[in-house]
Amino acid sequence: QKEVEQNSGPLSVPEGAIASLNCTYSDRGSQSFFWYRQYSGKSPELIMFIYSNGDKEDGRFTAQLNKASQYVSLLIRDSQPSDSATYLCAASSGTYKYIFGTGTRLKVLA
Amino acid sequence: EAQVTQNPRYLITVTGKKLTVTCSQNMNHEYMSWYRQDPGLGLRQIYYSMNVEVTDKGDVPEGYKVSRKEKRNFPLILESPSPNQTSLYFCASSMGLRDGETQYFGPGTRLLVL
């Protein structure tokens, strides 16, 4: 069974700190990785995608991928209370199938 | 406005009564997909469609049917709903599941089967 695993949290960080969210995946054939943010009662929205080993930065967000360790992470710099949400990690092997993790709940404390 | 719409947004029904949840997108996307989201289980893919008349099973297809007769519409059909299909359902669309392509999610349909 192909899996994407995340710590459910909640992960609590003070405002202005760096939030670090982690995700591991079991399918070595996974090629693309996605981070979605989901506010309570809302639909998921894409924050970032990454498919090459290393770091990818977009504003306050940095995605990191290590295919050898089957590990994906998302760093949120200067965390704001508005970043409080559930973050979903997803993997795709390029076969039109997405496998999602169960999500990590992030709480940014003002 | 580019969007994915779902109807109904909320539905209460009884076991065995056939129902259809509609999904429509106005972005000319080739790819559409249905997910269910349950506490502790996350988002699980039910069915997906790569284009008109092309559909395939996701991880949890049992008890569901889909059709893709038009590019913009991808209805989800529950022929005989059961209580274990009580869930939050999301439809999503994208240009295709190539590297870098994002899925756009609809607002969700909350289904309760009694």
mmCIF file of N, CA, C and O in Angstrom, chain B residues 18-93:
data_model
loop_
_atom_site.group_PDB
_atom_site.id
_atom_site.type_symbol
_atom_site.label_atom_id
_atom_site.label_comp_id
_atom_site.label_asym_id
_atom_site.label_seq_id
_atom_site.Cartn_x
_atom_site.Cartn_y
_atom_site.Cartn_z
ATOM 1 N N LYS B 18 -30.510 6.274 -4.301
ATOM 2 C CA LYS B 18 -29.519 6.723 -5.273
ATOM 3 C C LYS B 18 -29.360 8.233 -5.277
ATOM 4 O O LYS B 18 -30.354 8.964 -5.189
ATOM 5 N N LEU B 19 -28.113 8.689 -5.381
ATOM 6 C CA LEU B 19 -27.889 10.130 -5.449
ATOM 7 C C LEU B 19 -26.727 10.442 -6.383
ATOM 8 O O LEU B 19 -25.873 9.582 -6.650
ATOM 9 N N THR B 20 -26.727 11.662 -6.879
ATOM 10 C CA THR B 20 -25.662 12.146 -7.748
ATOM 11 C C THR B 20 -25.153 13.471 -7.218
ATOM 12 O O THR B 20 -25.951 14.359 -6.892
ATOM 13 N N VAL B 21 -23.844 13.592 -7.128
ATOM 14 C CA VAL B 21 -23.207 14.859 -6.784
ATOM 15 C C VAL B 21 -22.559 15.386 -8.061
ATOM 16 O O VAL B 21 -21.759 14.685 -8.691
ATOM 17 N N THR B 22 -22.931 16.582 -8.438
ATOM 18 C CA THR B 22 -22.411 17.116 -9.692
ATOM 19 C C THR B 22 -21.125 17.903 -9.452
ATOM 20 O O THR B 22 -20.903 18.460 -8.373
ATOM 21 N N CYS B 23 -20.275 17.925 -10.465
ATOM 22 C CA CYS B 23 -19.040 18.693 -10.445
ATOM 23 C C CYS B 23 -18.860 19.309 -11.818
ATOM 24 O O CYS B 23 -18.978 18.612 -12.836
ATOM 25 N N SER B 24 -18.553 20.585 -11.842
ATOM 26 C CA SER B 24 -18.366 21.270 -13.113
ATOM 27 C C SER B 24 -17.200 22.234 -12.990
ATOM 28 O O SER B 24 -17.034 22.894 -11.962
ATOM 29 N N GLN B 25 -16.384 22.320 -14.054
ATOM 30 C CA GLN B 25 -15.271 23.274 -14.066
ATOM 31 C C GLN B 25 -15.313 24.087 -15.355
ATOM 32 O O GLN B 25 -15.701 23.579 -16.402
ATOM 33 N N ASN B 26 -14.899 25.347 -15.241
ATOM 34 C CA ASN B 26 -14.961 26.254 -16.397
ATOM 35 C C ASN B 26 -13.580 26.638 -16.894
ATOM 36 O O ASN B 26 -13.403 27.704 -17.513
ATOM 37 N N MET B 27 -12.578 25.790 -16.626
ATOM 38 C CA MET B 27 -11.192 26.111 -16.981
ATOM 39 C C MET B 27 -10.678 25.262 -18.144
ATOM 40 O O MET B 27 -9.489 25.274 -18.447
ATOM 41 N N ASN B 28 -11.562 24.524 -18.783
ATOM 42 C CA ASN B 28 -11.183 23.664 -19.912
ATOM 43 C C ASN B 28 -10.114 22.635 -19.503
ATOM 44 O O ASN B 28 -9.265 22.244 -20.306
ATOM 45 N N HIS B 29 -10.191 22.198 -18.259
ATOM 46 C CA HIS B 29 -9.222 21.229 -17.767
ATOM 47 C C HIS B 29 -9.510 19.830 -18.297
ATOM 48 O O HIS B 29 -10.662 19.410 -18.401
ATOM 49 N N GLU B 30 -8.434 19.109 -18.616
ATOM 50 C CA GLU B 30 -8.581 17.736 -19.094
ATOM 51 C C GLU B 30 -8.836 16.762 -17.947
ATOM 52 O O GLU B 30 -9.583 15.810 -18.074
ATOM 53 N N TYR B 31 -8.187 17.005 -16.834
ATOM 54 C CA TYR B 31 -8.164 16.051 -15.736
ATOM 55 C C TYR B 31 -9.151 16.458 -14.639
ATOM 56 O O TYR B 31 -9.215 17.634 -14.252
ATOM 57 N N MET B 32 -9.931 15.500 -14.186
ATOM 58 C CA MET B 32 -10.831 15.738 -13.061
ATOM 59 C C MET B 32 -10.773 14.537 -12.135
ATOM 60 O O MET B 32 -10.478 13.407 -12.567
ATOM 61 N N SER B 33 -11.080 14.783 -10.871
ATOM 62 C CA SER B 33 -10.935 13.725 -9.882
ATOM 63 C C SER B 33 -11.911 13.937 -8.740
ATOM 64 O O SER B 33 -12.329 15.067 -8.470
ATOM 65 N N TRP B 34 -12.276 12.843 -8.098
ATOM 66 C CA TRP B 34 -13.109 12.891 -6.905
ATOM 67 C C TRP B 34 -12.343 12.329 -5.730
ATOM 68 O O TRP B 34 -11.660 11.291 -5.846
ATOM 69 N N TYR B 35 -12.483 13.006 -4.571
ATOM 70 C CA TYR B 35 -11.873 12.572 -3.329
ATOM 71 C C TYR B 35 -12.932 12.550 -2.235
ATOM 72 O O TYR B 35 -13.910 13.287 -2.286
ATOM 73 N N ARG B 36 -12.661 11.742 -1.244
ATOM 74 C CA ARG B 36 -13.410 11.833 -0.006
ATOM 75 C C ARG B 36 -12.432 12.123 1.118
ATOM 76 O O ARG B 36 -11.271 11.695 1.079
ATOM 77 N N GLN B 37 -12.893 12.878 2.102
ATOM 78 C CA GLN B 37 -12.028 13.234 3.219
ATOM 79 C C GLN B 37 -12.717 12.844 4.516
ATOM 80 O O GLN B 37 -13.832 13.278 4.805
ATOM 81 N N ASP B 38 -12.029 12.017 5.285
ATOM 82 C CA ASP B 38 -12.549 11.523 6.548
ATOM 83 C C ASP B 38 -11.539 11.788 7.646
ATOM 84 O O ASP B 38 -10.329 11.688 7.409
ATOM 85 N N PRO B 39 -11.998 12.088 8.855
ATOM 86 C CA PRO B 39 -11.072 12.365 9.965
ATOM 87 C C PRO B 39 -10.106 11.209 10.180
ATOM 88 O O PRO B 39 -10.510 10.047 10.232
ATOM 89 N N GLY B 40 -8.840 11.530 10.271
ATOM 90 C CA GLY B 40 -7.829 10.517 10.522
ATOM 91 C C GLY B 40 -7.394 9.734 9.299
ATOM 92 O O GLY B 40 -6.402 9.004 9.349
ATOM 93 N N LEU B 41 -8.124 9.887 8.194
ATOM 94 C CA LEU B 41 -7.791 9.142 6.975
ATOM 95 C C LEU B 41 -7.336 10.058 5.846
ATOM 96 O O LEU B 41 -6.852 9.594 4.824
ATOM 97 N N GLY B 42 -7.548 11.323 6.007
ATOM 98 C CA GLY B 42 -7.091 12.266 4.997
ATOM 99 C C GLY B 42 -7.923 12.215 3.730
ATOM 100 O O GLY B 42 -9.037 11.689 3.688
ATOM 101 N N LEU B 43 -7.361 12.756 2.673
ATOM 102 C CA LEU B 43 -7.998 12.764 1.360
ATOM 103 C C LEU B 43 -7.683 11.467 0.631
ATOM 104 O O LEU B 43 -6.521 11.107 0.480
ATOM 105 N N ARG B 44 -8.696 10.797 0.165
ATOM 106 C CA ARG B 44 -8.495 9.559 -0.594
ATOM 107 C C ARG B 44 -9.195 9.677 -1.935
ATOM 108 O O ARG B 44 -10.347 10.100 -2.007
ATOM 109 N N GLN B 45 -8.488 9.266 -2.949
ATOM 110 C CA GLN B 45 -8.986 9.418 -4.308
ATOM 111 C C GLN B 45 -9.986 8.310 -4.631
ATOM 112 O O GLN B 45 -9.710 7.121 -4.429
ATOM 113 N N ILE B 46 -11.129 8.701 -5.189
ATOM 114 C CA ILE B 46 -12.189 7.737 -5.495
ATOM 115 C C ILE B 46 -12.085 7.306 -6.966
ATOM 116 O O ILE B 46 -11.943 6.127 -7.274
ATOM 117 N N TYR B 47 -12.209 8.263 -7.856
ATOM 118 C CA TYR B 47 -12.085 8.053 -9.292
ATOM 119 C C TYR B 47 -11.424 9.283 -9.891
ATOM 120 O O TYR B 47 -11.493 10.367 -9.325
ATOM 121 N N TYR B 48 -10.839 9.087 -11.068
ATOM 122 C CA TYR B 48 -10.317 10.221 -11.803
ATOM 123 C C TYR B 48 -10.555 10.022 -13.291
ATOM 124 O O TYR B 48 -10.860 8.908 -13.746
ATOM 125 N N SER B 49 -10.429 11.110 -14.014
ATOM 126 C CA SER B 49 -10.671 11.071 -15.450
ATOM 127 C C SER B 49 -9.607 11.898 -16.149
ATOM 128 O O SER B 49 -9.392 13.065 -15.809
ATOM 129 N N MET B 50 -8.941 11.292 -17.128
ATOM 130 C CA MET B 50 -7.877 11.983 -17.857
ATOM 131 C C MET B 50 -8.438 12.801 -19.022
ATOM 132 O O MET B 50 -7.775 13.700 -19.517
ATOM 133 N N ASN B 51 -9.650 12.465 -19.453
ATOM 134 C CA ASN B 51 -10.295 13.218 -20.518
ATOM 135 C C ASN B 51 -11.688 12.651 -20.728
ATOM 136 O O ASN B 51 -12.104 11.711 -20.046
ATOM 137 N N VAL B 52 -12.410 13.206 -21.675
ATOM 138 C CA VAL B 52 -13.773 12.749 -21.956
ATOM 139 C C VAL B 52 -13.757 11.257 -22.253
ATOM 140 O O VAL B 52 -12.915 10.764 -23.010
ATOM 141 N N GLU B 53 -14.675 10.539 -21.605
ATOM 142 C CA GLU B 53 -14.863 9.103 -21.786
ATOM 143 C C GLU B 53 -13.688 8.267 -21.270
ATOM 144 O O GLU B 53 -13.655 7.056 -21.518
ATOM 145 N N VAL B 54 -12.756 8.859 -20.554
ATOM 146 C CA VAL B 54 -11.621 8.113 -19.999
ATOM 147 C C VAL B 54 -11.614 8.275 -18.483
ATOM 148 O O VAL B 54 -11.371 9.378 -17.968
ATOM 149 N N THR B 55 -11.928 7.202 -17.775
ATOM 150 C CA THR B 55 -11.947 7.267 -16.318
ATOM 151 C C THR B 55 -11.189 6.072 -15.755
ATOM 152 O O THR B 55 -11.016 5.049 -16.432
ATOM 153 N N ASP B 56 -10.770 6.186 -14.496
ATOM 154 C CA ASP B 56 -10.070 5.073 -13.850
ATOM 155 C C ASP B 56 -10.276 5.163 -12.348
ATOM 156 O O ASP B 56 -10.620 6.220 -11.804
ATOM 157 N N LYS B 57 -10.077 4.014 -11.709
ATOM 158 C CA LYS B 57 -10.314 3.921 -10.278
ATOM 159 C C LYS B 57 -9.159 4.533 -9.498
ATOM 160 O O LYS B 57 -7.990 4.384 -9.866
ATOM 161 N N GLY B 58 -9.522 5.177 -8.390
ATOM 162 C CA GLY B 58 -8.532 5.614 -7.423
ATOM 163 C C GLY B 58 -8.362 4.556 -6.353
ATOM 164 O O GLY B 58 -8.505 3.360 -6.619
ATOM 165 N N ASP B 59 -8.118 4.982 -5.150
ATOM 166 C CA ASP B 59 -7.851 4.043 -4.063
ATOM 167 C C ASP B 59 -9.111 3.473 -3.419
ATOM 168 O O ASP B 59 -9.080 2.382 -2.859
ATOM 169 N N VAL B 60 -10.217 4.206 -3.478
ATOM 170 C CA VAL B 60 -11.440 3.768 -2.782
ATOM 171 C C VAL B 60 -12.660 3.872 -3.696
ATOM 172 O O VAL B 60 -13.604 4.607 -3.409
ATOM 173 N N PRO B 61 -12.706 3.111 -4.801
ATOM 174 C CA PRO B 61 -13.802 3.262 -5.760
ATOM 175 C C PRO B 61 -15.086 2.494 -5.415
ATOM 176 O O PRO B 61 -16.134 2.746 -6.019
ATOM 177 N N GLU B 62 -15.023 1.584 -4.439
ATOM 178 C CA GLU B 62 -16.164 0.715 -4.172
ATOM 179 C C GLU B 62 -17.388 1.521 -3.749
ATOM 180 O O GLU B 62 -17.316 2.350 -2.843
ATOM 181 N N GLY B 63 -18.507 1.256 -4.402
ATOM 182 C CA GLY B 63 -19.756 1.914 -4.060
ATOM 183 C C GLY B 63 -20.008 3.199 -4.819
ATOM 184 O O GLY B 63 -21.021 3.862 -4.602
ATOM 185 N N TYR B 64 -19.096 3.547 -5.709
ATOM 186 C CA TYR B 64 -19.213 4.788 -6.477
ATOM 187 C C TYR B 64 -19.144 4.504 -7.973
ATOM 188 O O TYR B 64 -18.543 3.527 -8.402
ATOM 189 N N LYS B 65 -19.767 5.391 -8.741
ATOM 190 C CA LYS B 65 -19.642 5.377 -10.191
ATOM 191 C C LYS B 65 -19.409 6.797 -10.665
ATOM 192 O O LYS B 65 -19.812 7.762 -9.997
ATOM 193 N N VAL B 66 -18.768 6.916 -11.819
ATOM 194 C CA VAL B 66 -18.554 8.226 -12.419
ATOM 195 C C VAL B 66 -18.803 8.120 -13.915
ATOM 196 O O VAL B 66 -18.847 7.027 -14.477
ATOM 197 N N SER B 67 -18.944 9.272 -14.530
ATOM 198 C CA SER B 67 -19.002 9.330 -15.981
ATOM 199 C C SER B 67 -18.392 10.650 -16.427
ATOM 200 O O SER B 67 -18.401 11.626 -15.684
ATOM 201 N N ARG B 68 -17.860 10.662 -17.629
ATOM 202 C CA ARG B 68 -17.269 11.904 -18.174
ATOM 203 C C ARG B 68 -17.703 12.011 -19.636
ATOM 204 O O ARG B 68 -16.989 11.673 -20.558
ATOM 205 N N LYS B 69 -18.917 12.513 -19.800
ATOM 206 C CA LYS B 69 -19.470 12.647 -21.142
ATOM 207 C C LYS B 69 -19.113 13.995 -21.761
ATOM 208 O O LYS B 69 -19.110 14.139 -22.992
ATOM 209 N N GLU B 70 -18.857 14.968 -20.912
ATOM 210 C CA GLU B 70 -18.448 16.294 -21.372
ATOM 211 C C GLU B 70 -17.188 16.670 -20.606
ATOM 212 O O GLU B 70 -17.005 16.239 -19.471
ATOM 213 N N LYS B 71 -16.373 17.517 -21.212
ATOM 214 C CA LYS B 71 -15.114 17.871 -20.595
ATOM 215 C C LYS B 71 -15.318 18.603 -19.279
ATOM 216 O O LYS B 71 -14.555 18.432 -18.338
ATOM 217 N N ARG B 72 -16.345 19.432 -19.192
ATOM 218 C CA ARG B 72 -16.502 20.278 -18.024
ATOM 219 C C ARG B 72 -17.176 19.584 -16.835
ATOM 220 O O ARG B 72 -17.101 20.069 -15.730
ATOM 221 N N ASN B 73 -17.849 18.459 -17.058
ATOM 222 C CA ASN B 73 -18.639 17.830 -15.994
ATOM 223 C C ASN B 73 -18.124 16.440 -15.621
ATOM 224 O O ASN B 73 -17.747 15.646 -16.493
ATOM 225 N N PHE B 74 -18.180 16.164 -14.323
ATOM 226 C CA PHE B 74 -17.703 14.860 -13.838
ATOM 227 C C PHE B 74 -18.548 14.475 -12.624
ATOM 228 O O PHE B 74 -18.128 14.617 -11.475
ATOM 229 N N PRO B 75 -19.752 13.971 -12.845
ATOM 230 C CA PRO B 75 -20.631 13.642 -11.719
ATOM 231 C C PRO B 75 -20.200 12.377 -10.981
ATOM 232 O O PRO B 75 -19.658 11.437 -11.588
ATOM 233 N N LEU B 76 -20.459 12.371 -9.682
ATOM 234 C CA LEU B 76 -20.200 11.208 -8.829
ATOM 235 C C LEU B 76 -21.547 10.607 -8.456
ATOM 236 O O LEU B 76 -22.420 11.304 -7.948
ATOM 237 N N ILE B 77 -21.695 9.312 -8.704
ATOM 238 C CA ILE B 77 -22.965 8.635 -8.499
ATOM 239 C C ILE B 77 -22.822 7.596 -7.402
ATOM 240 O O ILE B 77 -21.891 6.777 -7.432
ATOM 241 N N LEU B 78 -23.722 7.655 -6.440
ATOM 242 C CA LEU B 78 -23.813 6.619 -5.411
ATOM 243 C C LEU B 78 -25.110 5.872 -5.672
ATOM 244 O O LEU B 78 -26.192 6.383 -5.412
ATOM 245 N N GLU B 79 -24.996 4.668 -6.222
ATOM 246 C CA GLU B 79 -26.178 3.905 -6.637
ATOM 247 C C GLU B 79 -27.009 3.463 -5.433
ATOM 248 O O GLU B 79 -28.232 3.504 -5.451
ATOM 249 N N SER B 80 -26.336 3.042 -4.375
ATOM 250 C CA SER B 80 -27.027 2.580 -3.168
ATOM 251 C C SER B 80 -26.204 3.006 -1.959
ATOM 252 O O SER B 80 -25.439 2.207 -1.401
ATOM 253 N N PRO B 81 -26.354 4.258 -1.555
ATOM 254 C CA PRO B 81 -25.512 4.789 -0.485
ATOM 255 C C PRO B 81 -25.646 4.004 0.821
ATOM 256 O O PRO B 81 -26.738 3.513 1.154
ATOM 257 N N SER B 82 -24.549 3.921 1.540
ATOM 258 C CA SER B 82 -24.546 3.283 2.853
ATOM 259 C C SER B 82 -23.924 4.247 3.860
ATOM 260 O O SER B 82 -23.224 5.188 3.472
ATOM 261 N N PRO B 83 -24.182 4.033 5.151
ATOM 262 C CA PRO B 83 -23.664 4.962 6.164
ATOM 263 C C PRO B 83 -22.149 5.153 6.108
ATOM 264 O O PRO B 83 -21.658 6.228 6.466
ATOM 265 N N ASN B 84 -21.402 4.138 5.657
ATOM 266 C CA ASN B 84 -19.946 4.319 5.605
ATOM 267 C C ASN B 84 -19.500 5.227 4.455
ATOM 268 O O ASN B 84 -18.297 5.488 4.293
ATOM 269 N N GLN B 85 -20.452 5.728 3.685
ATOM 270 C CA GLN B 85 -20.135 6.718 2.663
ATOM 271 C C GLN B 85 -20.416 8.134 3.149
ATOM 272 O O GLN B 85 -20.270 9.099 2.385
ATOM 273 N N THR B 86 -20.794 8.244 4.398
ATOM 274 C CA THR B 86 -20.894 9.562 5.017
ATOM 275 C C THR B 86 -19.499 10.168 5.046
ATOM 276 O O THR B 86 -18.566 9.581 5.588
ATOM 277 N N SER B 87 -19.365 11.330 4.445
ATOM 278 C CA SER B 87 -18.028 11.907 4.292
ATOM 279 C C SER B 87 -18.125 13.303 3.705
ATOM 280 O O SER B 87 -19.212 13.781 3.361
ATOM 281 N N LEU B 88 -16.973 13.943 3.584
ATOM 282 C CA LEU B 88 -16.836 15.210 2.877
ATOM 283 C C LEU B 88 -16.198 14.902 1.527
ATOM 284 O O LEU B 88 -15.107 14.323 1.481
ATOM 285 N N TYR B 89 -16.868 15.283 0.458
ATOM 286 C CA TYR B 89 -16.407 14.944 -0.882
ATOM 287 C C TYR B 89 -15.909 16.189 -1.607
ATOM 288 O O TYR B 89 -16.550 17.239 -1.583
ATOM 289 N N PHE B 90 -14.762 16.031 -2.262
ATOM 290 C CA PHE B 90 -14.200 17.115 -3.053
ATOM 291 C C PHE B 90 -14.003 16.657 -4.494
ATOM 292 O O PHE B 90 -13.490 15.573 -4.754
ATOM 293 N N CYS B 91 -14.366 17.536 -5.403
ATOM 294 C CA CYS B 91 -14.032 17.376 -6.806
ATOM 295 C C CYS B 91 -12.848 18.284 -7.105
ATOM 296 O O CYS B 91 -12.712 19.364 -6.493
ATOM 297 N N ALA B 92 -11.988 17.862 -8.013
ATOM 298 C CA ALA B 92 -10.823 18.677 -8.363
ATOM 299 C C ALA B 92 -10.573 18.574 -9.859
ATOM 300 O O ALA B 92 -10.954 17.591 -10.497
ATOM 301 N N SER B 93 -9.917 19.590 -10.406
ATOM 302 C CA SER B 93 -9.573 19.543 -11.829
ATOM 303 C C SER B 93 -8.198 20.155 -12.032
ATOM 304 O O SER B 93 -7.724 20.959 -11.223
#
